[in-house]
């Protein structure tokens, strides 16, 4: 019984036990902070890459002659090139809708206010990127995160015929 009384009076190891109990929580918070920071970085980086890639079509009037597959391929290559190799080709999927003019894009019947413009491209880019830590999968969030980007390119004001 004397040994138990000795441990009750001696509190030398209390701090080390508290640190041992709280350390996994601190480690978890730190790892999730890095995970969330990387998610924000990747989403922002891909957004800027899409903007730069799509705006390059605005400078080149020859995009009218490209097929949808060529536009998708060019856009995908530009996104990967502008993302500092953080995005891989299998992480993104691009869907493209092409409209011949503003009336078709707005689904407006031909009327006296007919506007003619360059073709309008409606991009939908889907990002599916893996997490860098196993913690989200441990908590049932899966092994990757998804994000969808939408971008419209075209002469939306048009010229009256």
mmCIF file of C-alpha atoms in Angstrom:
data_model
loop_
_atom_site.group_PDB
_atom_site.id
_atom_site.type_symbol
_atom_site.label_atom_id
_atom_site.label_comp_id
_atom_site.label_asym_id
_atom_site.label_seq_id
_atom_site.Cartn_x
_atom_site.Cartn_y
_atom_site.Cartn_z
ATOM 1 C CA UNK A 1 0.000 0.000 0.000
ATOM 2 C CA UNK A 2 2.967 2.275 0.599
ATOM 3 C CA UNK A 3 3.963 2.143 -3.077
ATOM 4 C CA UNK A 4 0.593 3.535 -4.239
ATOM 5 C CA UNK A 5 0.917 6.422 -1.804
ATOM 6 C CA UNK A 6 4.378 7.094 -3.247
ATOM 7 C CA UNK A 7 2.934 7.421 -6.789
ATOM 8 C CA UNK A 8 0.120 9.683 -5.590
ATOM 9 C CA UNK A 9 2.616 12.091 -3.997
ATOM 10 C CA UNK A 10 5.176 11.993 -6.838
ATOM 11 C CA UNK A 11 3.878 13.748 -9.973
ATOM 12 C CA UNK A 12 7.091 13.824 -12.029
ATOM 13 C CA UNK A 13 5.741 11.867 -15.013
ATOM 14 C CA UNK A 14 2.419 13.701 -15.405
ATOM 15 C CA UNK A 15 3.681 16.098 -18.077
ATOM 16 C CA UNK A 16 5.226 13.349 -20.216
ATOM 17 C CA UNK A 17 1.994 11.326 -20.055
ATOM 18 C CA UNK A 18 -0.050 14.380 -21.096
ATOM 19 C CA UNK A 19 2.296 15.023 -24.014
ATOM 20 C CA UNK A 20 2.078 11.369 -25.048
ATOM 21 C CA UNK A 21 -1.714 11.569 -25.026
ATOM 22 C CA UNK A 22 -2.007 14.903 -26.876
ATOM 23 C CA UNK A 23 0.768 14.319 -29.460
ATOM 24 C CA UNK A 24 -1.364 12.194 -31.854
ATOM 25 C CA UNK A 25 -4.050 14.898 -31.852
ATOM 26 C CA UNK A 26 -1.493 17.590 -32.653
ATOM 27 C CA UNK A 27 -0.002 15.402 -35.382
ATOM 28 C CA UNK A 28 -3.462 14.800 -36.853
ATOM 29 C CA UNK A 29 -4.249 18.541 -36.898
ATOM 30 C CA UNK A 30 -0.909 19.302 -38.522
ATOM 31 C CA UNK A 31 -1.370 16.662 -41.234
ATOM 32 C CA UNK A 32 -4.913 17.846 -42.008
ATOM 33 C CA UNK A 33 -3.654 21.441 -42.183
ATOM 34 C CA UNK A 34 -1.166 20.386 -44.874
ATOM 35 C CA UNK A 35 -3.892 18.415 -46.668
ATOM 36 C CA UNK A 36 -6.304 21.365 -46.705
ATOM 37 C CA UNK A 37 -3.559 23.774 -47.797
ATOM 38 C CA UNK A 38 -2.656 21.476 -50.688
ATOM 39 C CA UNK A 39 -6.311 21.160 -51.746
ATOM 40 C CA UNK A 40 -6.626 24.961 -51.817
ATOM 41 C CA UNK A 41 -3.361 25.254 -53.754
ATOM 42 C CA UNK A 42 -4.360 22.661 -56.360
ATOM 43 C CA UNK A 43 -7.836 24.163 -56.862
ATOM 44 C CA UNK A 44 -6.413 27.670 -57.279
ATOM 45 C CA UNK A 45 -3.599 26.492 -59.528
ATOM 46 C CA UNK A 46 -5.914 24.572 -61.845
ATOM 47 C CA UNK A 47 -8.314 27.535 -61.975
ATOM 48 C CA UNK A 48 -5.517 29.876 -63.101
ATOM 49 C CA UNK A 49 -4.242 27.235 -65.552
ATOM 50 C CA UNK A 50 -7.695 26.872 -67.110
ATOM 51 C CA UNK A 51 -8.029 30.638 -67.395
ATOM 52 C CA UNK A 52 -4.652 30.950 -69.151
ATOM 53 C CA UNK A 53 -5.328 27.987 -71.410
ATOM 54 C CA UNK A 54 -8.771 29.132 -72.490
ATOM 55 C CA UNK A 55 -7.693 32.747 -72.960
ATOM 56 C CA UNK A 56 -4.999 31.582 -75.372
ATOM 57 C CA UNK A 57 -7.864 30.671 -77.730
ATOM 58 C CA UNK A 58 -9.068 34.269 -77.591
ATOM 59 C CA UNK A 59 -5.705 35.414 -78.981
ATOM 60 C CA UNK A 60 -5.763 32.810 -81.743
ATOM 61 C CA UNK A 61 -8.715 33.239 -84.104
ATOM 62 C CA UNK A 62 -7.869 29.901 -85.734
ATOM 63 C CA UNK A 63 -9.577 27.996 -82.907
ATOM 64 C CA UNK A 64 -12.677 28.108 -85.143
ATOM 65 C CA UNK A 65 -11.019 25.565 -87.405
ATOM 66 C CA UNK A 66 -10.165 23.117 -84.610
ATOM 67 C CA UNK A 67 -12.351 20.137 -83.835
ATOM 68 C CA UNK A 68 -13.706 19.579 -80.336
ATOM 69 C CA UNK A 69 -11.160 16.815 -79.673
ATOM 70 C CA UNK A 70 -8.293 19.079 -80.746
ATOM 71 C CA UNK A 71 -9.575 21.842 -78.476
ATOM 72 C CA UNK A 72 -9.883 19.393 -75.568
ATOM 73 C CA UNK A 73 -6.378 18.030 -76.158
ATOM 74 C CA UNK A 74 -4.845 21.489 -76.469
ATOM 75 C CA UNK A 75 -6.646 22.696 -73.354
ATOM 76 C CA UNK A 76 -5.573 19.643 -71.367
ATOM 77 C CA UNK A 77 -1.942 20.034 -72.426
ATOM 78 C CA UNK A 78 -1.982 23.735 -71.555
ATOM 79 C CA UNK A 79 -3.543 23.099 -68.147
ATOM 80 C CA UNK A 80 -0.858 20.557 -67.330
ATOM 81 C CA UNK A 81 1.895 22.856 -68.625
ATOM 82 C CA UNK A 82 0.651 25.868 -66.611
ATOM 83 C CA UNK A 83 0.158 23.898 -63.389
ATOM 84 C CA UNK A 84 3.883 23.405 -62.675
ATOM 85 C CA UNK A 85 3.506 19.618 -63.070
ATOM 86 C CA UNK A 86 1.262 19.341 -59.997
ATOM 87 C CA UNK A 87 -1.589 18.014 -62.146
ATOM 88 C CA UNK A 88 -1.336 14.828 -64.158
ATOM 89 C CA UNK A 89 -3.141 14.034 -67.367
ATOM 90 C CA UNK A 90 -5.292 11.345 -65.760
ATOM 91 C CA UNK A 91 -6.466 13.782 -63.032
ATOM 92 C CA UNK A 92 -8.526 16.001 -65.320
ATOM 93 C CA UNK A 93 -11.428 15.375 -67.640
ATOM 94 C CA UNK A 94 -12.707 18.033 -70.038
ATOM 95 C CA UNK A 95 -16.179 18.297 -71.520
ATOM 96 C CA UNK A 96 -16.849 20.870 -74.210
ATOM 97 C CA UNK A 97 -20.042 22.275 -75.642
ATOM 98 C CA UNK A 98 -19.718 24.317 -78.805
ATOM 99 C CA UNK A 99 -22.332 26.846 -79.887
ATOM 100 C CA UNK A 100 -22.242 28.608 -83.225
ATOM 101 C CA UNK A 101 -23.453 31.975 -81.900
ATOM 102 C CA UNK A 102 -24.950 33.793 -78.946
ATOM 103 C CA UNK A 103 -28.544 32.945 -79.907
ATOM 104 C CA UNK A 104 -27.785 29.226 -79.881
ATOM 105 C CA UNK A 105 -25.950 29.553 -76.553
ATOM 106 C CA UNK A 106 -28.896 31.372 -74.960
ATOM 107 C CA UNK A 107 -31.386 29.038 -76.646
ATOM 108 C CA UNK A 108 -33.191 31.993 -78.201
ATOM 109 C CA UNK A 109 -35.230 31.675 -81.361
ATOM 110 C CA UNK A 110 -34.144 33.771 -84.310
ATOM 111 C CA UNK A 111 -35.709 37.231 -84.153
ATOM 112 C CA UNK A 112 -35.098 40.737 -85.362
ATOM 113 C CA UNK A 113 -32.325 41.077 -82.745
ATOM 114 C CA UNK A 114 -30.047 38.481 -84.270
ATOM 115 C CA UNK A 115 -26.423 38.708 -83.208
ATOM 116 C CA UNK A 116 -23.587 37.010 -84.989
ATOM 117 C CA UNK A 117 -20.378 36.206 -83.222
ATOM 118 C CA UNK A 118 -17.533 33.797 -83.021
ATOM 119 C CA UNK A 119 -18.415 30.343 -81.746
ATOM 120 C CA UNK A 120 -18.958 30.099 -78.025
ATOM 121 C CA UNK A 121 -17.150 27.361 -76.127
ATOM 122 C CA UNK A 122 -18.531 26.147 -72.806
ATOM 123 C CA UNK A 123 -15.830 24.249 -70.896
ATOM 124 C CA UNK A 124 -16.468 21.919 -67.968
ATOM 125 C CA UNK A 125 -13.261 20.651 -66.392
ATOM 126 C CA UNK A 126 -13.445 17.938 -63.730
ATOM 127 C CA UNK A 127 -10.497 17.502 -61.379
ATOM 128 C CA UNK A 128 -10.018 14.285 -59.416
ATOM 129 C CA UNK A 129 -6.853 14.506 -57.323
ATOM 130 C CA UNK A 130 -5.576 12.056 -54.698
ATOM 131 C CA UNK A 131 -5.008 13.101 -51.089
ATOM 132 C CA UNK A 132 -1.396 13.143 -49.895
ATOM 133 C CA UNK A 133 -2.124 11.659 -46.476
ATOM 134 C CA UNK A 134 -4.113 8.550 -45.540
ATOM 135 C CA UNK A 135 -6.161 10.413 -42.907
ATOM 136 C CA UNK A 136 -9.160 11.347 -45.111
ATOM 137 C CA UNK A 137 -9.513 7.715 -46.187
ATOM 138 C CA UNK A 138 -9.223 6.642 -42.549
ATOM 139 C CA UNK A 139 -12.239 8.844 -41.762
ATOM 140 C CA UNK A 140 -14.265 7.574 -44.727
ATOM 141 C CA UNK A 141 -13.738 10.542 -47.063
ATOM 142 C CA UNK A 142 -12.250 8.417 -49.831
ATOM 143 C CA UNK A 143 -8.800 8.592 -51.343
ATOM 144 C CA UNK A 144 -9.326 11.661 -53.565
ATOM 145 C CA UNK A 145 -11.139 14.974 -53.808
ATOM 146 C CA UNK A 146 -13.100 16.283 -56.767
ATOM 147 C CA UNK A 147 -13.702 19.781 -58.077
ATOM 148 C CA UNK A 148 -15.561 21.081 -61.121
ATOM 149 C CA UNK A 149 -14.630 24.190 -63.083
ATOM 150 C CA UNK A 150 -16.818 25.968 -65.634
ATOM 151 C CA UNK A 151 -15.575 28.483 -68.157
ATOM 152 C CA UNK A 152 -17.307 30.145 -71.105
ATOM 153 C CA UNK A 153 -15.281 31.552 -73.985
ATOM 154 C CA UNK A 154 -16.863 33.609 -76.684
ATOM 155 C CA UNK A 155 -17.826 36.996 -77.987
ATOM 156 C CA UNK A 156 -20.849 37.328 -75.746
ATOM 157 C CA UNK A 157 -21.752 40.818 -76.930
ATOM 158 C CA UNK A 158 -21.635 40.015 -80.617
ATOM 159 C CA UNK A 159 -22.068 42.296 -83.584
ATOM 160 C CA UNK A 160 -25.473 43.113 -84.931
ATOM 161 C CA UNK A 161 -25.973 41.819 -88.449
#
